[in-house]
Coordinates of C-alpha atoms in Angstrom, one line a residue:
Chain A
X226 CA 388.9 -13.8 139.8
X227 CA 390.3 -17.3 139.4
X228 CA 393.3 -18.6 137.5
X229 CA 392.9 -21.6 135.2
X230 CA 396.2 -23.6 135.1
X231 CA 396.3 -25.8 132.0
X232 CA 398.4 -28.9 133.0
X233 CA 401.0 -30.7 131.0
X234 CA 400.6 -34.5 131.8
X235 CA 400.8 -37.9 130.4
X236 CA 397.5 -39.1 131.7
X237 CA 398.9 -41.0 134.7
X238 CA 401.1 -38.2 136.0
X239 CA 401.6 -34.5 135.9
X240 CA 404.7 -33.3 134.1
X241 CA 407.4 -31.2 135.9
X242 CA 406.4 -28.3 133.7
X243 CA 403.1 -28.1 135.4
X244 CA 404.7 -27.8 138.8
X245 CA 406.8 -24.9 137.5
X246 CA 403.8 -23.2 135.9
X247 CA 402.0 -23.6 139.2
X248 CA 404.7 -21.4 140.8
X249 CA 403.8 -18.7 138.3
X250 CA 400.0 -19.3 138.9
X251 CA 400.6 -18.9 142.7
X252 CA 402.4 -15.6 142.0
X253 CA 399.2 -14.3 140.3
X254 CA 397.6 -14.7 143.7
X255 CA 394.1 -15.8 142.9
X256 CA 392.4 -19.2 143.5
X257 CA 393.6 -21.8 141.1
X258 CA 391.7 -24.4 139.1
X259 CA 393.7 -27.0 137.2
X260 CA 392.5 -28.3 133.8
X261 CA 393.5 -31.8 132.6
X262 CA 392.6 -32.3 129.0
X263 CA 393.1 -35.7 127.4
X264 CA 391.6 -39.1 127.1
X265 CA 392.1 -40.9 130.5
X266 CA 393.5 -38.4 133.0
X267 CA 392.5 -39.8 136.4
X268 CA 396.0 -40.4 137.7
X269 CA 397.2 -36.9 136.8
X270 CA 394.0 -35.4 138.2
X271 CA 394.5 -37.0 141.6
X272 CA 398.0 -35.5 141.7
X273 CA 396.7 -32.1 140.7
X274 CA 394.1 -32.2 143.5
X275 CA 397.0 -32.2 146.1
X276 CA 398.9 -29.2 144.7
X277 CA 399.1 -26.2 147.0
X278 CA 396.7 -23.4 146.1
X279 CA 394.5 -25.6 143.9
X280 CA 390.8 -25.3 144.9
X281 CA 389.3 -27.3 142.0
X282 CA 390.4 -29.8 139.4
X283 CA 388.6 -30.0 136.0
X284 CA 388.9 -33.0 133.8
X285 CA 388.0 -32.9 130.1
X286 CA 388.1 -36.3 128.5
X287 CA 387.3 -37.1 124.9
X288 CA 389.0 -39.1 122.1
X289 CA 389.8 -35.9 120.1
X290 CA 391.9 -34.6 123.1
X291 CA 394.1 -37.7 123.2
X292 CA 396.9 -36.2 121.0
X293 CA 396.9 -32.6 122.2
X294 CA 395.8 -31.2 118.8
X295 CA 395.4 -27.5 118.8
X296 CA 391.9 -27.3 117.3
X297 CA 389.9 -29.3 119.8
X298 CA 392.1 -28.1 122.7
X299 CA 391.6 -24.4 121.9
X300 CA 387.8 -25.0 121.5
X301 CA 387.8 -26.5 125.0
X302 CA 389.8 -23.6 126.5
X303 CA 387.5 -21.1 124.8
X304 CA 384.4 -22.8 126.4
X305 CA 385.9 -22.5 129.9
X306 CA 387.7 -19.1 129.7
X307 CA 384.9 -16.7 130.5
X308 CA 384.9 -17.8 134.2
X309 CA 388.6 -16.9 134.6
X310 CA 390.9 -13.9 134.9
X311 CA 394.0 -15.7 133.9
X312 CA 394.5 -18.7 131.6
X313 CA 398.0 -20.0 132.2
X314 CA 400.0 -22.9 130.8
X315 CA 403.7 -24.0 130.6
X316 CA 405.3 -23.0 127.3
X317 CA 405.5 -26.6 126.1
X318 CA 405.1 -27.3 122.4
X319 CA 401.5 -28.4 123.0
X320 CA 400.5 -25.1 124.6
X321 CA 402.7 -22.9 122.4
X322 CA 400.5 -24.4 119.6
X323 CA 397.1 -24.2 121.3
X324 CA 397.0 -21.2 123.5
X325 CA 397.4 -18.5 120.8
X326 CA 394.6 -20.1 118.9
X327 CA 392.4 -19.9 122.0
X328 CA 393.5 -16.3 122.7
X329 CA 392.5 -15.2 119.1
X330 CA 389.1 -16.8 119.5
X331 CA 388.7 -14.9 122.8
X332 CA 389.9 -11.7 121.1
X333 CA 392.8 -11.2 123.5
X334 CA 396.6 -10.8 123.0
X335 CA 398.6 -13.6 124.5
X336 CA 401.7 -13.1 126.7
X337 CA 404.2 -15.7 125.5
X338 CA 407.1 -17.2 127.5
X339 CA 406.6 -15.2 130.6
X340 CA 409.6 -15.2 133.0
X341 CA 408.2 -13.3 136.0
X342 CA 404.7 -12.4 137.3
X343 CA 404.7 -8.9 138.7
X344 CA 400.9 -8.5 139.1
X345 CA 397.8 -10.3 137.8
X346 CA 398.0 -8.2 134.7
X347 CA 401.7 -7.4 134.5
X348 CA 404.5 -9.8 133.5
X349 CA 408.1 -9.9 132.3
X350 CA 409.0 -11.7 129.1
X351 CA 412.1 -12.0 127.0
X352 CA 412.3 -10.5 123.4
X353 CA 415.1 -10.3 120.9
X354 CA 416.4 -13.8 121.7
X355 CA 416.7 -12.8 125.4
X356 CA 418.7 -9.6 124.7
X357 CA 415.9 -7.4 126.1
X358 CA 413.4 -8.2 128.9
X359 CA 410.1 -6.3 128.6
X360 CA 407.6 -5.6 131.4
X361 CA 404.2 -5.7 129.8
X362 CA 400.7 -4.9 131.2
X363 CA 397.7 -6.4 129.5
X364 CA 394.5 -4.5 129.1
X365 CA 392.5 -7.6 128.1
X366 CA 389.7 -9.0 130.5
X367 CA 391.3 -12.4 130.3
X368 CA 395.1 -12.8 130.3
X369 CA 396.3 -15.7 128.3
X370 CA 399.8 -16.6 129.4
X371 CA 402.4 -19.2 128.6
X372 CA 405.2 -19.6 131.1
X373 CA 408.9 -20.2 130.4
X374 CA 409.3 -23.1 132.8
X375 CA 413.1 -22.6 133.1
X376 CA 412.4 -19.4 135.0
X377 CA 410.3 -20.9 137.8
X378 CA 411.2 -23.5 140.4
X379 CA 408.7 -26.4 140.8
X380 CA 406.1 -26.3 143.5
X381 CA 405.6 -29.9 144.6
X382 CA 402.4 -31.6 145.8
X383 CA 401.6 -31.3 149.5
X384 CA 400.0 -33.4 152.3
X385 CA 396.5 -31.9 152.1
X386 CA 392.9 -32.8 151.7
X387 CA 392.5 -33.2 147.9
X388 CA 390.6 -30.5 146.0
X389 CA 387.3 -31.6 144.4
X390 CA 387.6 -33.1 140.9
X391 CA 384.9 -32.3 138.4
X392 CA 384.4 -33.4 134.8
X393 CA 383.6 -30.7 132.3
X394 CA 381.7 -30.8 129.0
X395 CA 384.0 -31.1 126.0
X396 CA 382.9 -29.2 122.9
X397 CA 382.4 -31.2 119.7
X398 CA 385.5 -31.9 117.7
X399 CA 386.0 -29.1 115.0
X400 CA 387.0 -32.0 112.7
X401 CA 389.8 -30.0 111.0
X402 CA 392.8 -32.1 112.0
X403 CA 393.7 -35.7 112.7
X404 CA 396.6 -37.4 114.4
X405 CA 398.7 -39.5 112.0
X406 CA 401.7 -40.6 114.1
X407 CA 404.6 -39.6 116.3
X408 CA 408.2 -40.4 116.7
X409 CA 410.1 -39.8 119.9
X410 CA 413.9 -39.9 120.2
X411 CA 416.0 -41.6 122.9
X412 CA 413.3 -42.1 125.5
X413 CA 415.8 -43.6 127.9
X414 CA 417.3 -40.2 128.7
X415 CA 415.8 -37.5 130.9
X416 CA 413.7 -35.0 129.2
X417 CA 415.7 -31.9 128.2
X418 CA 413.5 -29.3 129.8
X419 CA 413.2 -31.1 133.2
X420 CA 416.7 -32.7 133.5
X421 CA 418.8 -32.0 136.5
X422 CA 422.0 -32.1 134.4
X423 CA 422.3 -31.2 130.7
X424 CA 425.4 -31.9 128.5
X425 CA 425.3 -29.8 125.4
X426 CA 427.5 -29.7 122.3
X427 CA 428.3 -27.2 119.7
X428 CA 429.7 -27.0 116.1
X429 CA 433.3 -27.6 117.4
X430 CA 432.4 -31.3 117.8
X431 CA 432.9 -31.4 114.0
X432 CA 430.6 -34.3 113.1
X433 CA 427.5 -36.2 114.1
X434 CA 429.7 -39.3 115.0
X435 CA 432.1 -37.3 117.1
X436 CA 429.1 -35.5 118.8
X437 CA 427.7 -38.9 119.9
X438 CA 431.1 -40.5 120.6
X439 CA 432.1 -37.7 123.0
X440 CA 428.9 -36.4 124.5
X441 CA 426.7 -39.5 125.1
X442 CA 429.2 -41.4 127.4
X443 CA 429.6 -38.2 129.5
X444 CA 425.8 -37.7 129.6
X445 CA 425.4 -41.4 130.6
X446 CA 427.8 -40.9 133.5
X447 CA 426.0 -37.8 134.7
X448 CA 422.5 -39.1 134.1
X449 CA 422.1 -36.1 131.9
X450 CA 419.9 -35.0 129.0
X451 CA 421.8 -34.1 125.8
X452 CA 421.4 -30.6 124.2
X453 CA 423.0 -28.9 121.3
X454 CA 423.6 -25.4 120.0
X455 CA 421.7 -24.2 116.9
X456 CA 425.0 -24.3 115.0
X457 CA 425.3 -28.0 115.8
X458 CA 421.7 -28.7 114.8
X459 CA 422.1 -26.7 111.6
X460 CA 425.3 -28.7 110.8
X461 CA 423.3 -31.9 111.2
X462 CA 425.3 -33.1 114.3
X463 CA 422.2 -33.3 116.5
X464 CA 418.4 -33.5 116.0
X465 CA 416.4 -30.3 116.3
X466 CA 414.6 -31.3 119.5
X467 CA 417.9 -31.2 121.3
X468 CA 418.3 -27.6 120.4
X469 CA 418.8 -25.3 123.4
X470 CA 418.2 -21.6 122.8
X471 CA 415.7 -18.9 121.9
X472 CA 414.5 -20.9 118.9
X473 CA 414.8 -24.2 120.7
X474 CA 414.2 -25.1 124.3
X475 CA 414.9 -23.1 127.5
X476 CA 416.4 -25.2 130.2
X477 CA 417.3 -24.6 133.9
X478 CA 419.2 -27.6 135.2
X479 CA 421.4 -27.7 138.3
X480 CA 424.4 -28.3 136.0
X481 CA 424.8 -27.3 132.4
X482 CA 428.0 -28.5 130.6
X483 CA 428.6 -26.5 127.3
X484 CA 431.1 -28.3 125.2
X485 CA 432.5 -26.7 122.1
X486 CA 429.8 -24.0 122.2
X487 CA 430.9 -20.4 121.6
X488 CA 428.0 -18.9 123.5
X489 CA 425.9 -17.1 120.9
X490 CA 423.3 -14.9 122.6
X491 CA 420.5 -17.0 121.1
X492 CA 422.0 -20.1 122.8
X493 CA 422.6 -18.3 126.1
X494 CA 419.0 -17.2 126.2
X495 CA 418.0 -20.8 126.6
X496 CA 420.5 -21.9 129.3
X497 CA 421.4 -18.9 131.4
X498 CA 419.0 -19.9 134.2
X499 CA 421.1 -23.0 134.9
X500 CA 422.4 -23.1 138.5
X501 CA 426.0 -24.0 137.5
X502 CA 427.4 -23.6 134.0
X503 CA 430.6 -25.3 132.9
X504 CA 432.2 -24.3 129.6
X505 CA 434.8 -26.4 127.7
X506 CA 436.2 -24.6 124.7
X507 CA 439.5 -24.2 123.0
X508 CA 439.0 -20.5 122.3
X509 CA 439.8 -18.5 125.4
X510 CA 437.9 -15.5 124.0
X511 CA 434.6 -17.4 123.4
X512 CA 431.7 -15.5 125.0
X513 CA 430.5 -18.6 126.8
X514 CA 433.3 -18.0 129.3
X515 CA 431.7 -14.7 130.3
X516 CA 428.7 -16.5 131.7
X517 CA 430.3 -19.8 132.8
X518 CA 430.9 -20.5 136.5
X519 CA 433.7 -22.8 135.7
X520 CA 435.7 -22.7 132.4
X521 CA 438.3 -25.1 131.0
X522 CA 440.2 -23.8 128.0
X523 CA 441.5 -26.6 125.8
X524 CA 440.9 -29.3 123.3
X525 CA 437.5 -30.9 123.9
X526 CA 438.8 -34.1 122.3
X527 CA 441.1 -34.6 125.3
X528 CA 439.1 -32.9 128.1
X529 CA 435.8 -34.6 127.5
X530 CA 437.1 -38.2 127.6
X531 CA 439.2 -37.3 130.6
X532 CA 436.2 -35.9 132.4
X533 CA 434.0 -38.9 131.5
X534 CA 436.8 -41.3 132.8
X535 CA 437.3 -39.3 136.0
X536 CA 433.6 -39.4 136.8
X537 CA 433.5 -43.2 136.4
Chain B
X213 CA 396.5 -23.5 94.3
X214 CA 397.6 -20.1 95.5
X215 CA 400.0 -19.9 98.5
X216 CA 400.1 -16.7 100.7
X217 CA 403.3 -16.1 102.6
X218 CA 403.3 -13.4 105.2
X219 CA 406.8 -12.0 105.8
X220 CA 408.0 -9.7 108.6
X221 CA 410.7 -7.0 108.6
X222 CA 412.9 -7.5 111.7
X223 CA 416.3 -6.6 113.0
X224 CA 418.9 -8.7 111.2
X225 CA 419.8 -12.0 112.8
X226 CA 423.4 -11.0 113.3
X227 CA 422.8 -7.6 114.9
X228 CA 423.6 -7.3 118.6
X229 CA 420.7 -5.1 119.7
X230 CA 421.1 -2.5 122.5
X231 CA 418.5 -1.6 125.1
X232 CA 418.1 2.2 125.4
X233 CA 419.5 3.5 128.7
X234 CA 416.2 5.1 129.7
X235 CA 414.4 1.7 129.4
X236 CA 412.0 3.0 126.7
X237 CA 412.9 0.3 124.2
X238 CA 415.5 -1.2 121.9
X239 CA 417.7 1.2 119.9
X240 CA 416.7 0.5 116.2
X241 CA 418.3 3.6 114.7
X242 CA 420.6 2.7 111.8
X243 CA 420.3 -1.0 112.5
X244 CA 420.4 -3.5 109.6
X245 CA 416.9 -4.9 108.9
X246 CA 416.1 -8.2 107.1
X247 CA 413.4 -10.7 106.5
X248 CA 412.5 -12.7 109.6
X249 CA 414.6 -15.9 109.1
X250 CA 411.7 -18.3 109.8
X251 CA 409.7 -16.4 107.1
X252 CA 412.5 -17.0 104.6
X253 CA 412.0 -20.7 105.3
X254 CA 408.3 -20.2 104.6
X255 CA 408.9 -18.4 101.3
X256 CA 411.3 -21.2 100.3
X257 CA 408.8 -23.9 101.1
X258 CA 406.1 -22.1 99.1
X259 CA 408.5 -21.8 96.1
X260 CA 409.3 -25.5 96.2
X261 CA 405.6 -26.4 96.2
X262 CA 405.1 -24.2 93.2
X263 CA 408.2 -25.6 91.4
X264 CA 406.9 -29.1 92.1
X265 CA 403.6 -28.2 90.4
X266 CA 401.6 -28.3 93.6
X267 CA 401.0 -24.6 93.7
X268 CA 400.3 -22.1 90.9
X269 CA 401.2 -18.7 92.5
X270 CA 403.1 -17.5 95.5
X271 CA 402.0 -14.1 97.0
X272 CA 404.1 -12.4 99.7
X273 CA 402.5 -10.0 102.1
X274 CA 404.1 -7.8 104.7
X275 CA 402.5 -5.6 107.4
X276 CA 404.6 -2.8 108.8
X277 CA 406.3 0.6 108.0
X278 CA 406.9 1.8 104.4
X279 CA 410.2 -0.1 104.4
X280 CA 408.3 -3.4 104.6
X281 CA 408.4 -3.1 100.8
X282 CA 412.0 -4.1 100.9
X283 CA 411.1 -7.3 102.7
X284 CA 408.4 -8.1 100.1
X285 CA 411.0 -7.4 97.4
X286 CA 413.3 -9.9 99.0
X287 CA 410.6 -12.5 98.8
X288 CA 410.0 -11.5 95.1
X289 CA 413.8 -11.8 94.5
X290 CA 413.7 -15.3 95.9
X291 CA 411.0 -16.2 93.4
X292 CA 407.5 -15.1 94.8
X293 CA 405.2 -13.9 92.0
X294 CA 403.8 -10.7 93.5
X295 CA 403.6 -8.8 96.7
X296 CA 401.3 -6.9 99.0
X297 CA 402.4 -4.3 101.5
X298 CA 400.0 -3.1 104.2
X299 CA 401.4 0.0 105.7
X300 CA 400.9 0.6 109.4
X301 CA 402.6 3.1 111.6
X302 CA 403.9 1.8 115.0
X303 CA 404.1 -1.7 116.2
X304 CA 401.2 -4.0 115.3
X305 CA 400.6 -6.9 117.7
X306 CA 400.2 -10.5 116.5
X307 CA 396.4 -10.4 117.1
X308 CA 396.0 -7.3 114.9
X309 CA 398.4 -8.8 112.3
X310 CA 396.2 -11.9 112.2
X311 CA 393.1 -9.8 111.7
X312 CA 394.7 -7.9 108.8
X313 CA 395.9 -11.2 107.3
X314 CA 392.4 -12.7 107.6
X315 CA 391.2 -9.8 105.4
X316 CA 394.0 -10.5 102.9
X317 CA 393.0 -14.2 102.8
X318 CA 389.4 -13.1 102.1
X319 CA 390.6 -11.1 99.0
X320 CA 393.2 -13.6 97.8
X321 CA 391.5 -17.0 98.6
X322 CA 394.8 -19.0 99.0
X323 CA 394.6 -22.7 99.6
X324 CA 397.5 -22.5 102.0
X325 CA 399.2 -19.9 104.2
X326 CA 402.8 -20.6 105.2
X327 CA 404.6 -18.3 107.6
X328 CA 407.5 -18.4 110.1
X329 CA 406.8 -20.0 113.5
X330 CA 407.9 -16.8 115.3
X331 CA 409.5 -13.5 114.6
X332 CA 413.0 -12.9 116.1
X333 CA 412.1 -9.5 117.4
X334 CA 409.1 -9.9 119.7
X335 CA 409.5 -13.7 119.9
X336 CA 405.7 -14.1 120.3
X337 CA 405.1 -17.3 118.3
X338 CA 401.4 -16.4 117.9
X339 CA 400.5 -15.0 114.5
X340 CA 400.0 -18.3 112.6
X341 CA 398.0 -19.9 115.3
X342 CA 395.8 -16.7 115.6
X343 CA 395.3 -16.5 111.9
X344 CA 394.2 -20.1 111.7
X345 CA 391.8 -19.5 114.7
X346 CA 390.2 -16.4 113.1
X347 CA 389.8 -18.2 109.7
X348 CA 388.4 -21.4 111.4
X349 CA 391.2 -23.3 109.5
X350 CA 393.4 -26.0 111.0
X351 CA 397.0 -25.2 111.9
X352 CA 400.3 -27.1 111.4
X353 CA 402.8 -25.3 113.6
X354 CA 406.6 -25.8 113.9
X355 CA 406.6 -27.8 110.6
X356 CA 409.7 -29.7 109.6
X357 CA 408.1 -31.6 106.6
X358 CA 405.0 -31.1 104.4
X359 CA 403.2 -33.5 102.2
X360 CA 400.5 -31.6 100.2
X361 CA 397.6 -33.5 98.8
X362 CA 394.5 -32.3 96.9
X363 CA 392.2 -31.9 99.9
X364 CA 394.5 -32.3 102.8
X365 CA 398.1 -31.7 103.9
X366 CA 400.2 -33.8 106.2
X367 CA 402.5 -31.8 108.4
X368 CA 405.3 -33.2 110.5
X369 CA 405.8 -31.0 113.5
X370 CA 408.7 -30.5 115.9
X371 CA 407.3 -31.2 119.3
X372 CA 409.0 -31.6 122.7
X373 CA 410.9 -34.9 122.6
X374 CA 410.4 -35.7 118.9
X375 CA 408.1 -35.3 115.9
X376 CA 404.3 -35.5 115.5
X377 CA 402.5 -35.8 112.2
X378 CA 399.0 -34.5 111.7
X379 CA 396.6 -34.4 108.7
X380 CA 394.8 -31.1 108.1
X381 CA 391.9 -30.4 105.9
X382 CA 392.6 -27.6 103.3
X383 CA 392.7 -24.7 103.4
X384 CA 395.2 -24.6 106.3
X385 CA 397.9 -22.5 108.0
X386 CA 401.4 -23.9 108.4
X387 CA 404.2 -22.3 110.4
X388 CA 407.8 -23.1 109.5
X389 CA 410.4 -24.4 111.9
X390 CA 414.2 -24.4 111.2
X391 CA 414.5 -27.8 109.6
X392 CA 411.7 -27.5 107.0
X393 CA 414.3 -26.4 104.4
X394 CA 417.4 -24.3 103.7
X395 CA 416.3 -21.1 102.0
X396 CA 417.9 -20.1 98.7
X397 CA 419.9 -17.0 98.1
X398 CA 418.4 -14.5 95.6
X399 CA 420.6 -14.3 92.5
X400 CA 421.5 -10.9 91.0
X401 CA 419.3 -11.5 87.9
X402 CA 416.4 -12.4 90.1
X403 CA 416.9 -9.4 92.3
X404 CA 416.7 -7.3 89.1
X405 CA 413.7 -9.2 87.9
X406 CA 412.0 -8.7 91.3
X407 CA 412.0 -4.9 90.7
X408 CA 409.5 -5.4 87.9
X409 CA 407.2 -7.7 89.8
X410 CA 403.9 -6.1 90.9
X411 CA 403.7 -4.9 94.6
X412 CA 400.3 -3.6 95.8
X413 CA 400.7 -1.0 98.6
X414 CA 397.7 -0.4 100.9
X415 CA 397.0 1.4 104.0
X416 CA 396.1 -0.7 107.1
X417 CA 393.4 1.8 107.9
X418 CA 391.3 0.6 104.9
X419 CA 390.6 -2.8 106.6
X420 CA 388.7 -1.4 109.5
X421 CA 390.8 -3.4 112.0
X422 CA 391.4 -2.0 115.5
X423 CA 395.2 -1.8 115.6
X424 CA 395.4 -0.3 119.1
X425 CA 397.9 -2.4 121.2
X426 CA 396.4 -4.5 124.0
X427 CA 399.7 -4.8 125.7
X428 CA 401.5 -1.8 127.2
X429 CA 405.3 -2.1 127.4
X430 CA 406.1 -0.4 130.7
X431 CA 409.8 -1.0 130.6
X432 CA 412.5 -2.6 128.5
X433 CA 415.6 -3.8 130.3
X434 CA 418.9 -5.7 129.7
X435 CA 418.7 -9.2 131.0
X436 CA 420.4 -9.7 134.4
X437 CA 424.1 -10.5 133.9
X438 CA 425.6 -13.6 135.4
X439 CA 428.6 -12.9 137.7
X440 CA 431.8 -13.9 136.0
X441 CA 433.2 -17.3 136.9
X442 CA 436.6 -18.8 137.2
X443 CA 439.0 -20.5 134.7
X444 CA 440.2 -23.8 136.0
X445 CA 443.5 -25.5 135.1
X446 CA 442.5 -29.2 135.1
X447 CA 439.6 -31.7 135.0
X448 CA 440.5 -32.8 138.6
X449 CA 440.0 -29.2 139.7
X450 CA 436.6 -29.0 137.9
X451 CA 435.3 -32.2 139.5
X452 CA 436.4 -30.8 142.9
X453 CA 434.5 -27.6 142.3
X454 CA 431.4 -29.4 141.1
X455 CA 431.4 -31.7 144.1
X456 CA 431.7 -28.6 146.3
X457 CA 428.7 -27.0 144.6
X458 CA 426.7 -30.2 145.1
X459 CA 425.7 -30.6 141.5
X460 CA 427.4 -34.0 140.8

């Protein structure tokens, strides 16, 4: 059987999430086809053709695919799925939205947020906010899988003869949904899920002003993305798309700096795959210190500016 | 317009769950159960639409063990008008839940279904999308804002890196994210009143849906622990360590 890897891309380039999902697809062990759905995907398709293990690249181009809406994207996946044993995509917001729709239309149970591939039909995935890891085997003829990118290292492109690129037919737009607009925050920073360094703040920051005043200069110094705990988001100190944790984003940077974050299990679930974790907290008993490689106990209002200054 | 709100009974948000030593699952004996927090947000949103005059009735439905009635009563205490409980023994996967909900939609003919984006026990994040698929309806997942019109709804969605707004034809399925609203607490008088609201209890078997799981859980394990780190005395020491680790 063959695996269909559904790529995250911006038309011109593949996103880092695709390279991580490729690592999971390679672990499945079958030939890999990569699908690029969108409206103008030539650049990303050329990159996909040079990825290790990829034997064919499929491009699906149509106006209704431009904004990654679930309804036309799921219709496309359903039209392609019968030729594949595994349909696999990174667990980005686009594919968390579209893949379960495709799975239901194929009458299969999806495996969400997979963190390890044990066999083509057997996977590990976190449940209970990461408190329990289950090993699950699928009895369905097609396995529909989303991959937690934080759990896989990227497989980069290689010097190789490019795989053939082939355009596929796009089913008619179901006509149920239309794109109205979008609003993206702070585009000058690295994207949270692919950043090499993440600086994250918790409720102990005390206010939105203080959150920005203390964290943004440190993040700038480190070239870091900014994250937040759910408590900080709930308190209105940070926007929801900064949220790291089971109900937010899972990240796996080289360096994760947790500032004023107690370390609730639901937050830890989203950042425990970081290579090095630093915790700064005034409470020496905070659970975050149990998972941090390096801990500083003290007042974040003093430590964070000192750290920012020392890095300058 | 009628709004259907599916709600799930899950382990309470504040419970520290324990994995059974033999790897057979999570220990749920004598553990506090509550309504899935994302479903509470869904109930609240439906109530606000009714209070604003955009909806006429809010019906809560839960699929699960007998005790799922308590979860439906919680929705009724918040203000839902009536409830449906579909009793099913054992775990029911999102695909089977979606099939049962499709049958309820056929009976109730709601104009909108609002439910949580994911349940905090299995963390699947599938049911709303699957229900929309089976109904052939559009879906507005991870919603942080709704604007309901007469033949369409605009849903602002939490996506990677920001927000996306889509317009969906009605009827539609919407799944609630954290920032859609802050759910109300049920007042004591409303909890008393909820006891008198109608709840229709049915058996899942009557729908003719195949409830057999497609996924077999082979093992349940604790997540691997990170080795304990070190406490440092100063910022200078921290920078030295980070340099040595090659991460700055």
